[in-house]
Short mmCIF file of N, CA, C and O in Angstrom, two decimals:
data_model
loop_
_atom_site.label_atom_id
_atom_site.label_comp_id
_atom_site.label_asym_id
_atom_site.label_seq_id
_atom_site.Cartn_x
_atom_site.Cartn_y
_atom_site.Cartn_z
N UNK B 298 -23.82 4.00 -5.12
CA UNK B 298 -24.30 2.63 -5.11
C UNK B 298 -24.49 2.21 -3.65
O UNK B 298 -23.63 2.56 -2.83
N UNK B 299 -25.70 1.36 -3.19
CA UNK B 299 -25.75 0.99 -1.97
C UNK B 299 -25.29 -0.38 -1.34
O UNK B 299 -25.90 -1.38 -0.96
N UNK B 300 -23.97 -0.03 -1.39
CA UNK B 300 -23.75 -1.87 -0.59
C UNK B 300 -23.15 -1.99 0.19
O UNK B 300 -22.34 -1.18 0.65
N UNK B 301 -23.48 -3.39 0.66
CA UNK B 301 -23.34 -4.09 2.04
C UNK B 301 -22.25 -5.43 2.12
O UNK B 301 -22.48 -6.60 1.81
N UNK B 302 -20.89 -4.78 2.70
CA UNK B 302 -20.06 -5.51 2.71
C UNK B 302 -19.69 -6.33 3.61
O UNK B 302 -19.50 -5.79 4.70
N UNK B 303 -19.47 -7.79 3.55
CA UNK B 303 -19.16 -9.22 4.47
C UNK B 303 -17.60 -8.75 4.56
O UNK B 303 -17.09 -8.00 3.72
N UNK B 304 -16.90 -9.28 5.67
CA UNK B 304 -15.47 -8.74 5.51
C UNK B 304 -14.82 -9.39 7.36
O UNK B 304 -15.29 -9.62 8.47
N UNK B 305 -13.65 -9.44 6.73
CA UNK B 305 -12.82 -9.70 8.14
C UNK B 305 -11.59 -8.78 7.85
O UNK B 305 -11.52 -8.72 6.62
N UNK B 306 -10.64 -8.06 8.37
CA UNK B 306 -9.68 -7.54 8.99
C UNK B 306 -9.42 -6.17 8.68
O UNK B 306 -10.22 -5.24 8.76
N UNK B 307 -8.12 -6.15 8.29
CA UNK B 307 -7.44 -4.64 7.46
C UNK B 307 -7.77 -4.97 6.77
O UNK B 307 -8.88 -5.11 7.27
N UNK B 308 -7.91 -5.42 5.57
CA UNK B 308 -8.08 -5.15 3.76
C UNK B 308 -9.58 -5.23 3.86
O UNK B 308 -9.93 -4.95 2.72
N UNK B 309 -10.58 -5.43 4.51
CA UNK B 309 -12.03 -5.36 4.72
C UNK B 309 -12.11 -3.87 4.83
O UNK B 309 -12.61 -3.09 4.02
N UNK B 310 -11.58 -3.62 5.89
CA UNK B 310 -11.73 -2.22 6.57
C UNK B 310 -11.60 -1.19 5.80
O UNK B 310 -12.38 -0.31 5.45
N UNK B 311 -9.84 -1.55 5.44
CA UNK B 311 -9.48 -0.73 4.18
C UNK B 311 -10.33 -0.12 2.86
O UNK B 311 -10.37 1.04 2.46
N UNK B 312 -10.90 -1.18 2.39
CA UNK B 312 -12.05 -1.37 1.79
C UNK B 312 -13.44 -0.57 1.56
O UNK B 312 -14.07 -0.01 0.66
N UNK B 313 -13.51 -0.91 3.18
CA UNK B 313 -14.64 -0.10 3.47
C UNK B 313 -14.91 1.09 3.34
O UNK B 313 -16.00 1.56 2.98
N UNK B 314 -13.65 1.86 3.71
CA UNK B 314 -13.57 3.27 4.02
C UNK B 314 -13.38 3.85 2.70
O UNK B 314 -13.75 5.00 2.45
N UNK B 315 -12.82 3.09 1.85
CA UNK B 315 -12.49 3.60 0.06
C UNK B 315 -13.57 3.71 -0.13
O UNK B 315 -13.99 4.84 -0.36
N UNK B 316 -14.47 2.59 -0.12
CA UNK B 316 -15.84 2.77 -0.90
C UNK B 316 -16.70 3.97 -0.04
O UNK B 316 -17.41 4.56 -0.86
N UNK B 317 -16.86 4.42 1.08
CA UNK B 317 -17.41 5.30 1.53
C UNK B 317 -16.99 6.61 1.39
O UNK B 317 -17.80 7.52 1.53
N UNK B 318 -15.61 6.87 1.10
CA UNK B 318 -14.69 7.91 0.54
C UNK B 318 -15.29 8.26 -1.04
O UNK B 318 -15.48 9.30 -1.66
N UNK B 319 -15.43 7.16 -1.28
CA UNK B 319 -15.28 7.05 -2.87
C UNK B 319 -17.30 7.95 -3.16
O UNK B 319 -17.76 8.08 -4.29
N UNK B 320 -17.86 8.27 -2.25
CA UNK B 320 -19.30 8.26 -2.10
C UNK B 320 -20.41 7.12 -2.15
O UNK B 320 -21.63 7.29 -2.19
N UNK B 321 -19.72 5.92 -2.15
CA UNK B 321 -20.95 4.94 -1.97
C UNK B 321 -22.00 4.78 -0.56
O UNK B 321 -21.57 5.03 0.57
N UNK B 322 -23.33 4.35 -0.79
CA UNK B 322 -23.63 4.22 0.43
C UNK B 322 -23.64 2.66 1.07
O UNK B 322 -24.14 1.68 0.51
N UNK B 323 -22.78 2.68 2.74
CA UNK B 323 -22.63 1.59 2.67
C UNK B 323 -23.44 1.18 3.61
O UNK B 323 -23.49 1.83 4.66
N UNK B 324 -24.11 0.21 3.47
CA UNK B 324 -25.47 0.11 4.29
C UNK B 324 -25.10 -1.22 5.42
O UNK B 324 -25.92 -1.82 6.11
N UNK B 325 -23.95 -1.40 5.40
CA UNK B 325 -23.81 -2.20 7.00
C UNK B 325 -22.12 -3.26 6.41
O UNK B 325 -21.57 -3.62 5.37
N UNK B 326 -21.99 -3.30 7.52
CA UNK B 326 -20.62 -3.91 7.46
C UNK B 326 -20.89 -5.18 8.67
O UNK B 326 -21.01 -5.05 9.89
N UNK B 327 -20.93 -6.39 7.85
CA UNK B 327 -21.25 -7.82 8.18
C UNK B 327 -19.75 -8.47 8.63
O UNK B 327 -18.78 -8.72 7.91
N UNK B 328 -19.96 -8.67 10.21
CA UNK B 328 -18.59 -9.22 10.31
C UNK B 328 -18.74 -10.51 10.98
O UNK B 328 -19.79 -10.73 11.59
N UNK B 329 -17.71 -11.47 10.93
CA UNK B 329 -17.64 -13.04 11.25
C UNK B 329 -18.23 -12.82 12.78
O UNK B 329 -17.94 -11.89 13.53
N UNK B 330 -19.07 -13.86 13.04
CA UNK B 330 -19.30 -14.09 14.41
C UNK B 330 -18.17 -14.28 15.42
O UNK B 330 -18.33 -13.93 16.59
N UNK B 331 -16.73 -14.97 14.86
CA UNK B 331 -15.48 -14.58 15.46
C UNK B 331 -14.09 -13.68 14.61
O UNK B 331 -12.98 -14.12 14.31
N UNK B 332 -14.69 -12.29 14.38
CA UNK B 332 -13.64 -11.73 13.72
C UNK B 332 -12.46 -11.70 14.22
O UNK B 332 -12.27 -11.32 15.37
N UNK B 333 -11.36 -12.14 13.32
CA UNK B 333 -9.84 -12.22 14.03
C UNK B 333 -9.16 -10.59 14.47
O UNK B 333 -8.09 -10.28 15.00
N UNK B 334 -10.18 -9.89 14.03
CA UNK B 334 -9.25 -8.93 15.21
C UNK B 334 -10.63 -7.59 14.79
O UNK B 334 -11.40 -7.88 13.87
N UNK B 335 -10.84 -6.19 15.53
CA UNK B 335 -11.25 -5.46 15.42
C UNK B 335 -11.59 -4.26 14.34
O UNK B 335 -12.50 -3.44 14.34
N UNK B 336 -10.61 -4.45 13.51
CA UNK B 336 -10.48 -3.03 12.70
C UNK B 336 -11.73 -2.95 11.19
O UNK B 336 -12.05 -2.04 10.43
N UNK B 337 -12.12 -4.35 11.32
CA UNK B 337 -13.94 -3.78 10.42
C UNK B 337 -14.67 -2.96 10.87
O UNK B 337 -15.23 -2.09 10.20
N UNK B 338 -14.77 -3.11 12.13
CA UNK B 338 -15.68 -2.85 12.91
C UNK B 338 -15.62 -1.82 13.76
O UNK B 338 -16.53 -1.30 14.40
N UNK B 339 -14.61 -1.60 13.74
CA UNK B 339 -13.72 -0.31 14.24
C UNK B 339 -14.22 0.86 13.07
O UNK B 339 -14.97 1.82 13.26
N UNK B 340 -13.42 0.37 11.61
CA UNK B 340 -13.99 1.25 10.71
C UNK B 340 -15.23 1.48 10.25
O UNK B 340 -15.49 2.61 9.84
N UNK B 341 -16.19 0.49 10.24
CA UNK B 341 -17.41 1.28 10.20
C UNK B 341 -17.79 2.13 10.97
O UNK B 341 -18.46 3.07 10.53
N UNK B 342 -17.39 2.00 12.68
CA UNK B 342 -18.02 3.02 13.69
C UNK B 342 -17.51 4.11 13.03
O UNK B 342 -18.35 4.97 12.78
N UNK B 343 -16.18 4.39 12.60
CA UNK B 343 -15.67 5.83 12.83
C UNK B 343 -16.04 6.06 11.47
O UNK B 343 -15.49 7.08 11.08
N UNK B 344 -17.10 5.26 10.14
CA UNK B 344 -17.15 5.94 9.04
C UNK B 344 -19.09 6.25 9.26
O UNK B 344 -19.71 6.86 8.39
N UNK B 345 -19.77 5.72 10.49
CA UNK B 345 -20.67 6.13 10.77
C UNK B 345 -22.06 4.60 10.04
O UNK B 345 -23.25 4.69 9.75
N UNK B 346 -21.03 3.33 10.01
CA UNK B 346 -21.71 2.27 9.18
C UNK B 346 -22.08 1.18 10.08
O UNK B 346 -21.18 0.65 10.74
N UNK B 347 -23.53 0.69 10.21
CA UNK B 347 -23.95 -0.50 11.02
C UNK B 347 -23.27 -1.16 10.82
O UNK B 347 -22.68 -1.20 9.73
N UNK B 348 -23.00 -2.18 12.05
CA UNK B 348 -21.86 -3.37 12.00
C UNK B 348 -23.16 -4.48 12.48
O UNK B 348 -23.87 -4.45 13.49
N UNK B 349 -23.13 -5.64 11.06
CA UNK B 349 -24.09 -6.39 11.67
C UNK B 349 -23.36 -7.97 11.99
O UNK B 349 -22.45 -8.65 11.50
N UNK B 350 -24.10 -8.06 12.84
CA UNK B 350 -22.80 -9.68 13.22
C UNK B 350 -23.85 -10.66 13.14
O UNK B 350 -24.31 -10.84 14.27
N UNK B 351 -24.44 -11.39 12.23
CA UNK B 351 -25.26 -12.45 12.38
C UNK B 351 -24.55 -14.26 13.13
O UNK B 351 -23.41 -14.72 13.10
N UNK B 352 -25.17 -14.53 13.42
CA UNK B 352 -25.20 -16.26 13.98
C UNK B 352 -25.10 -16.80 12.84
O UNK B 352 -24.14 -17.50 12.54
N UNK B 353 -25.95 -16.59 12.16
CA UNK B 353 -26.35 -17.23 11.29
C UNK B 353 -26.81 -16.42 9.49
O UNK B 353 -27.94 -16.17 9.09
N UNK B 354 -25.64 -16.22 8.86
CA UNK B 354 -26.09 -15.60 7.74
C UNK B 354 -26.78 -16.16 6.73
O UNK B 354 -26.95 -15.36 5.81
N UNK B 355 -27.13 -16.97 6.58
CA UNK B 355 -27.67 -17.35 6.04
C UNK B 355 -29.25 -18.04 6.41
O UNK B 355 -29.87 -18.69 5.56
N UNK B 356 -29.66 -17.84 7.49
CA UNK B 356 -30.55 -17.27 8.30
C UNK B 356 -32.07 -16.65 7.92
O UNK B 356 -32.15 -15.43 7.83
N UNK B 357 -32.97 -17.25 7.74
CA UNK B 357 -34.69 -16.49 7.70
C UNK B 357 -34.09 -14.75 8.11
O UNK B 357 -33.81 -13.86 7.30
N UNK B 358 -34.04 -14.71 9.42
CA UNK B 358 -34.06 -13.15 9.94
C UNK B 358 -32.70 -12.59 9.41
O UNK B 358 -32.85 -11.46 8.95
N UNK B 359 -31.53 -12.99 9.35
CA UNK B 359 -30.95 -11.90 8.73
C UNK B 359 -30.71 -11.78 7.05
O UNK B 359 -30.06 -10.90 6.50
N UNK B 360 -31.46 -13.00 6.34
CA UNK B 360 -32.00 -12.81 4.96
C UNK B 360 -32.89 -11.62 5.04
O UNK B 360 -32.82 -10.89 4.06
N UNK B 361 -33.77 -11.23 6.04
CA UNK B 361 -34.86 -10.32 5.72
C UNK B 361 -34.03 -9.06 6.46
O UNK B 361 -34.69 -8.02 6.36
N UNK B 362 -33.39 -8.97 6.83
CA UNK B 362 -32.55 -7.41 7.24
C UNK B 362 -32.01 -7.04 5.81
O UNK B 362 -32.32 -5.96 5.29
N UNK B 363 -31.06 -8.13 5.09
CA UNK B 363 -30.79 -7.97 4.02
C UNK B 363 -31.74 -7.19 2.87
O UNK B 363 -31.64 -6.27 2.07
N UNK B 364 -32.38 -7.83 3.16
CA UNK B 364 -33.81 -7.69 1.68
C UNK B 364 -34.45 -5.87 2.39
O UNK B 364 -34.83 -4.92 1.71
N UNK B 365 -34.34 -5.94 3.76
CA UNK B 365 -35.20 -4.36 4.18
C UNK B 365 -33.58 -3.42 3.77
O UNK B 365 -33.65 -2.21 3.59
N UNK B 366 -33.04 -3.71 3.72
CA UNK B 366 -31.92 -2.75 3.48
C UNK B 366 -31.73 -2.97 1.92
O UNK B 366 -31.61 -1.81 1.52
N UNK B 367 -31.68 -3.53 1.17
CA UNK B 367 -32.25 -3.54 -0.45
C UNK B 367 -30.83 -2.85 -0.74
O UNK B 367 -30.67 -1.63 -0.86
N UNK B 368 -29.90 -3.77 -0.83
CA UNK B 368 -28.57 -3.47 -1.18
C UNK B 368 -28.47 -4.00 -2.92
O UNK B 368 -28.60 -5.14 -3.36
N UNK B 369 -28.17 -2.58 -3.73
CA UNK B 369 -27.50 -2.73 -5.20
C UNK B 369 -26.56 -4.45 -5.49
O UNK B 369 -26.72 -5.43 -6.22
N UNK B 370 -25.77 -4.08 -4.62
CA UNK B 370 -24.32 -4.65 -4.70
C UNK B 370 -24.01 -5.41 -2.93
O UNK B 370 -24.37 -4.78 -1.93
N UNK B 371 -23.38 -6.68 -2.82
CA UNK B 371 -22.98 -7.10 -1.91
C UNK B 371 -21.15 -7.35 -2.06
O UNK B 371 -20.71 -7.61 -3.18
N UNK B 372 -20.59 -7.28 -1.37
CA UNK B 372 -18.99 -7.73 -1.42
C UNK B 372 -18.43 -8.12 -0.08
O UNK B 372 -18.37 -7.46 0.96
N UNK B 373 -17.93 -9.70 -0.39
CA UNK B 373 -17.42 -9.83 0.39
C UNK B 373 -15.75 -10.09 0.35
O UNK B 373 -15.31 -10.69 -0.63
N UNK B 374 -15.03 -9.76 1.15
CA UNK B 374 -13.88 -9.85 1.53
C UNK B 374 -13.06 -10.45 2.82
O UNK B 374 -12.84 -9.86 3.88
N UNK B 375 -12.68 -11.72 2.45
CA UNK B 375 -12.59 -12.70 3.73
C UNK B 375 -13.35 -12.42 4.64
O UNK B 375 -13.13 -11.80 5.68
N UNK B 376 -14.73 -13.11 4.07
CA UNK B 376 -15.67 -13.36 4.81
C UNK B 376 -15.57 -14.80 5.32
O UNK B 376 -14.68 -15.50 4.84
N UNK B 377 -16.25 -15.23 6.08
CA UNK B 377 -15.77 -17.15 6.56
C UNK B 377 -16.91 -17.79 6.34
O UNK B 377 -17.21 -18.91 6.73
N UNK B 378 -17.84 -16.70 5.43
CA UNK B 378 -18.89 -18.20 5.30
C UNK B 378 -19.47 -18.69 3.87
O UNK B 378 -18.73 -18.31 2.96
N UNK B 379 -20.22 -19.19 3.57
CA UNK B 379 -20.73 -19.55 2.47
C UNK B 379 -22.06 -18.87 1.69
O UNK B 379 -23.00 -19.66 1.58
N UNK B 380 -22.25 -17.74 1.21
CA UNK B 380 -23.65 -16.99 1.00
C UNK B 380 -24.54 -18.05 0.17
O UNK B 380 -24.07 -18.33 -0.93
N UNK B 381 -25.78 -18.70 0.52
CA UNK B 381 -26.97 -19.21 -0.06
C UNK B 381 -27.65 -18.82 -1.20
O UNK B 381 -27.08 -17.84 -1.68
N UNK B 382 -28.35 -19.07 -1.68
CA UNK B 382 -29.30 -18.11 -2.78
C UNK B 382 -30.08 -17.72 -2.01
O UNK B 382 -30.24 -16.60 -2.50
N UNK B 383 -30.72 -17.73 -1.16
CA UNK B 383 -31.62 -16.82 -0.74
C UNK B 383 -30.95 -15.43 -0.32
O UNK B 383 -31.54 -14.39 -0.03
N UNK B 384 -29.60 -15.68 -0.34
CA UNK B 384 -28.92 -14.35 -0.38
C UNK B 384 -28.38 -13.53 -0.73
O UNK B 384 -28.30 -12.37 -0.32
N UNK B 385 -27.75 -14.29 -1.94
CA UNK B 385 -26.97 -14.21 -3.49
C UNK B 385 -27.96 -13.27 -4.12
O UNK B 385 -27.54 -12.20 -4.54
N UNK B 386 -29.50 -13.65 -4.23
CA UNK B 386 -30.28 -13.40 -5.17
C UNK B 386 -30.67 -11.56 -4.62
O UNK B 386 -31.11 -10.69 -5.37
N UNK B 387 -30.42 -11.42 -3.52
CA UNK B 387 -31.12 -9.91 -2.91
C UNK B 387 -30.22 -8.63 -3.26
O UNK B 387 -30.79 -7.55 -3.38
N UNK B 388 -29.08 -8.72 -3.40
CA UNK B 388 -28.80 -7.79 -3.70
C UNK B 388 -28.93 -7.60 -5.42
O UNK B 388 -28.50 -8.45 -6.20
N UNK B 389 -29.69 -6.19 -5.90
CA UNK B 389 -29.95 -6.17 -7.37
C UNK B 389 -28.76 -6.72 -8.37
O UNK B 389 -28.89 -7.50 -9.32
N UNK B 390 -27.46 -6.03 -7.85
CA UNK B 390 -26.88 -6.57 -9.30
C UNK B 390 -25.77 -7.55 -8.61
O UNK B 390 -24.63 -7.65 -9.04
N UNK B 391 -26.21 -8.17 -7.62
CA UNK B 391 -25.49 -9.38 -7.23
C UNK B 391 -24.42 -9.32 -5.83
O UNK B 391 -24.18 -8.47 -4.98
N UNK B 392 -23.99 -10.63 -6.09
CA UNK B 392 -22.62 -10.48 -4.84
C UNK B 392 -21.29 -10.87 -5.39
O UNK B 392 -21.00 -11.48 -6.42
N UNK B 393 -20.69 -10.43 -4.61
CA UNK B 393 -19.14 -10.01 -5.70
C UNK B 393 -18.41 -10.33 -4.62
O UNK B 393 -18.67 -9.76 -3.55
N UNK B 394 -17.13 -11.53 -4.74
CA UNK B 394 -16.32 -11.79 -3.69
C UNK B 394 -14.80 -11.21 -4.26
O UNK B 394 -14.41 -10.91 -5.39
N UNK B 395 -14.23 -11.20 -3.13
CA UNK B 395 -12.69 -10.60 -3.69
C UNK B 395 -11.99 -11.57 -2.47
O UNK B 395 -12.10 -11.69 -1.25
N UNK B 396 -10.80 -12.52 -4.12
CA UNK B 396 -10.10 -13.20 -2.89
C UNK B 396 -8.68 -12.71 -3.27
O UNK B 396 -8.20 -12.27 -4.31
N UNK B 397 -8.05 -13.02 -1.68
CA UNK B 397 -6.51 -12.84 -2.24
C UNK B 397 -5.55 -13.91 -2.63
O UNK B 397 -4.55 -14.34 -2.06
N UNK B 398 -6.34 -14.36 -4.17
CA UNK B 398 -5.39 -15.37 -5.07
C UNK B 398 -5.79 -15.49 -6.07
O UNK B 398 -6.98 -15.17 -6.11
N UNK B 399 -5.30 -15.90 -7.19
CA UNK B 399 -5.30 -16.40 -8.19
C UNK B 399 -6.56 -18.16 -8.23
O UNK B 399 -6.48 -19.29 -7.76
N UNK B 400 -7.24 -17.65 -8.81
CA UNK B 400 -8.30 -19.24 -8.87
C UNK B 400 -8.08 -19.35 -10.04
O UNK B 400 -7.73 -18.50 -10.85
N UNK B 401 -8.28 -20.38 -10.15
CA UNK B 401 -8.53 -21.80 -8.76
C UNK B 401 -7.49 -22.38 -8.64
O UNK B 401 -7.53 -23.46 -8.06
N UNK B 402 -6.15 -21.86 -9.14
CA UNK B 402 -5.07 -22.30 -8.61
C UNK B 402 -4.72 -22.07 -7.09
O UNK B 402 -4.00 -22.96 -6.64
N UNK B 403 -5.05 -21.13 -6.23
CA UNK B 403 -4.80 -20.52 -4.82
C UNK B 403 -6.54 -20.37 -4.37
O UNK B 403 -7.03 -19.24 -4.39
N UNK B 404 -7.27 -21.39 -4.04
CA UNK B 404 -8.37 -20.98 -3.25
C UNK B 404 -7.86 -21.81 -1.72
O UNK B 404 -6.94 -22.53 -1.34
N UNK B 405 -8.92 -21.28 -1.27
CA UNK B 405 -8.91 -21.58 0.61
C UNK B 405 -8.36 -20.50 1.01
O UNK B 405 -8.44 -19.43 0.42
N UNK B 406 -7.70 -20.70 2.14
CA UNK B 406 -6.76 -19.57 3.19
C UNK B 406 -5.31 -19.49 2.95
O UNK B 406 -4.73 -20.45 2.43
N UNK B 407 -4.79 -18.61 3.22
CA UNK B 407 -3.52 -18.29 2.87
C UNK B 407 -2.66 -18.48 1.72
O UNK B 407 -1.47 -18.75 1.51
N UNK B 408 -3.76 -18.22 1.02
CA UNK B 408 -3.37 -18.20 -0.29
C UNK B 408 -1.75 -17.20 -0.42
O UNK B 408 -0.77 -17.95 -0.51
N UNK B 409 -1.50 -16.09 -0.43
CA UNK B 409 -0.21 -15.40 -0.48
C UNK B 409 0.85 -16.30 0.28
O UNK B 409 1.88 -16.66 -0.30
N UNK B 410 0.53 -16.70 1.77
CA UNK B 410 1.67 -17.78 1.61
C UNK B 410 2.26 -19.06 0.57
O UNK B 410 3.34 -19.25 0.00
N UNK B 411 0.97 -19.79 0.64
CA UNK B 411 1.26 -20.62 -0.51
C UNK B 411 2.41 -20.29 -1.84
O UNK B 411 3.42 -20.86 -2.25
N UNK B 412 1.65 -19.10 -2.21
CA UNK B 412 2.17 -18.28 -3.47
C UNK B 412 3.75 -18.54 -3.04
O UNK B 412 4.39 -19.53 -3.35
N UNK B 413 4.23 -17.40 -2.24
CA UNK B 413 5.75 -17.16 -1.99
C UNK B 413 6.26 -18.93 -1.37
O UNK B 413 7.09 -19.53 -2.05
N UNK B 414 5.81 -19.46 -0.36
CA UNK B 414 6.28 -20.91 -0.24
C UNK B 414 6.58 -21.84 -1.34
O UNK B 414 7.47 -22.69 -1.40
N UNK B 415 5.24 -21.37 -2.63
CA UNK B 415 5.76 -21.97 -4.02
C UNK B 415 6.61 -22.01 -5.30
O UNK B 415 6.77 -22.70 -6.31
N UNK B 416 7.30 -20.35 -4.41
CA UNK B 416 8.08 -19.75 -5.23
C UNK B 416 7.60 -19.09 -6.35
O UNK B 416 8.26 -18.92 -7.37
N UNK B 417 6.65 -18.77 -6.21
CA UNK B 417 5.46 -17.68 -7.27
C UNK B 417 6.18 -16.38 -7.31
O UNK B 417 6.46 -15.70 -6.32
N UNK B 418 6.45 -16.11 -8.50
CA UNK B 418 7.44 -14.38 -8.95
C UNK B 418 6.30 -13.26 -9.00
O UNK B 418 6.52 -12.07 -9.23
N UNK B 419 4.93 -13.88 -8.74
CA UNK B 419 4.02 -13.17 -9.27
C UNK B 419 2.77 -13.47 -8.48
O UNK B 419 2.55 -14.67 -8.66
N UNK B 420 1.76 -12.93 -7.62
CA UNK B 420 0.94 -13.46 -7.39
C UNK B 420 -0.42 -12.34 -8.03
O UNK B 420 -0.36 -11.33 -8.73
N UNK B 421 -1.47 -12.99 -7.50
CA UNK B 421 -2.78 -11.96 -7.99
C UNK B 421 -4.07 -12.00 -7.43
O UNK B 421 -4.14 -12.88 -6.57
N UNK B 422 -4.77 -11.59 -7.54
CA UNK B 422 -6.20 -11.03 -6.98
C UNK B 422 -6.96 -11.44 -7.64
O UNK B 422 -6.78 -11.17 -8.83
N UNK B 423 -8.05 -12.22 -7.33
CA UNK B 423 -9.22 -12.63 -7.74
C UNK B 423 -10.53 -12.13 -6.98
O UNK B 423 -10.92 -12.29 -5.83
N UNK B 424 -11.21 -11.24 -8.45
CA UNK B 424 -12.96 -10.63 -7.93
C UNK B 424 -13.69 -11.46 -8.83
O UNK B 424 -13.23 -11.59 -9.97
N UNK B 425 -14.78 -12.05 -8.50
CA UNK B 425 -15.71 -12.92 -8.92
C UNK B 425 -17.07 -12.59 -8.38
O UNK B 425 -17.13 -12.32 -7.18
N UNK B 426 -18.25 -12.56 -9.12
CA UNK B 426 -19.21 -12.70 -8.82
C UNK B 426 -19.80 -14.01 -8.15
O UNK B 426 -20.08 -15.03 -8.77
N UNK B 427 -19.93 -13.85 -6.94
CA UNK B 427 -20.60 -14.97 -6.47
C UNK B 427 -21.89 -15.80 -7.45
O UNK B 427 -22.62 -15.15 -8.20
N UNK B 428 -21.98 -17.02 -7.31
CA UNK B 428 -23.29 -18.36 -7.47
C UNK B 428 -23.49 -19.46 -6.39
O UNK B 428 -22.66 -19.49 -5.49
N UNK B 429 -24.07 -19.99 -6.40
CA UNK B 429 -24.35 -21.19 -5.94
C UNK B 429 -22.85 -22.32 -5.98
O UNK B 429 -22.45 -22.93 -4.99
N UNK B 430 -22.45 -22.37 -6.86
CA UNK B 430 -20.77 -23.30 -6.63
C UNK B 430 -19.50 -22.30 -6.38
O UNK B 430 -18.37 -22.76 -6.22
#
C-alpha cells in the first residue's frame, strides 16, 4: 500500500519503520514545521523516505505534491495540524488519524496524562478515519 504519513516523534517514527518493514510503500514522511524533537525524520532518512516539511499543509502547492505522489492511504500520528478536504479527499481510500486516547472522552494533548491524573485503570487508543469535523 502507498502511504504518506503526517507524524511527530517516537511513536511516528516507530510507526514508520513498521509500516516500511511490514512492505508498504511509504511515499514521504510529513513533519510539523516545528517538530519537537528529530527522530521522524531521522527515521525516514535511515529507512530511505522523503521528509516533507510544508508551511503550509494545507496549501495549493503542497495539496498538489500530495495528489503527484497519489497516496492509497494517509496517516497521521500527532500531527499539529488540521487536514482540509482538499486533502482528506486525495488519498484513494482516505486519511486515518491515530490518537493516543480514548474519544471523545481524552481529545487534545496529553491525553495519557490526563488518563493516569484521572485515575483511569485503563486507558486506550483511538484510529479514526479522518472528515471535515
Amino acid at each position: 500500500m502507498r502511504i504518506l504519513l503526517f507524524g511527530d516523534g517516537a511513536w511516528a517514527a516507530r510507526s514508520l519503520l513498521r509500516l516500511a518493514s511490514d512492505g508498504h510503500e511509504l511515499l514521504g514522511a510529513v513533519v510539523r514545521v516545528r517538530p519537537s524533537d528529530e527522530t521522524l525524520g531521522d527515521a525516514a532518512a535511515s529507512a530511505g523516505v522523503p521528509v516533507l516539511q510544508p508551511r503550509q499543509s494545507n496549501g495549493d502547492a503542497f495539496r498538489r505534491i500530495v495528489e503527484e505522489l497519489s497516496p492509497d492511504l494517509a496517516v497521521s500520528i500527532s500531527y499539529d495540524r488540521i487536514l482540509r478536504r482538499s486533502l482528506l479527499d486525495l488519498p484513494r481510500l482516505g486519511c486515518m488519524n491515530i490518537h493516543a486516547g480514548r474519544l471523545p472522552q481524552y481529545r487534545g494533548r496529553n491525553v495519557i496524562n490526563w488518563a493516569i491524573l484521572n485515575g483511569e485503570t485503563e486507558i486506550g487508543v483511538t484510529a479514526h478515519m479522518m472528515d471535515e469535523g
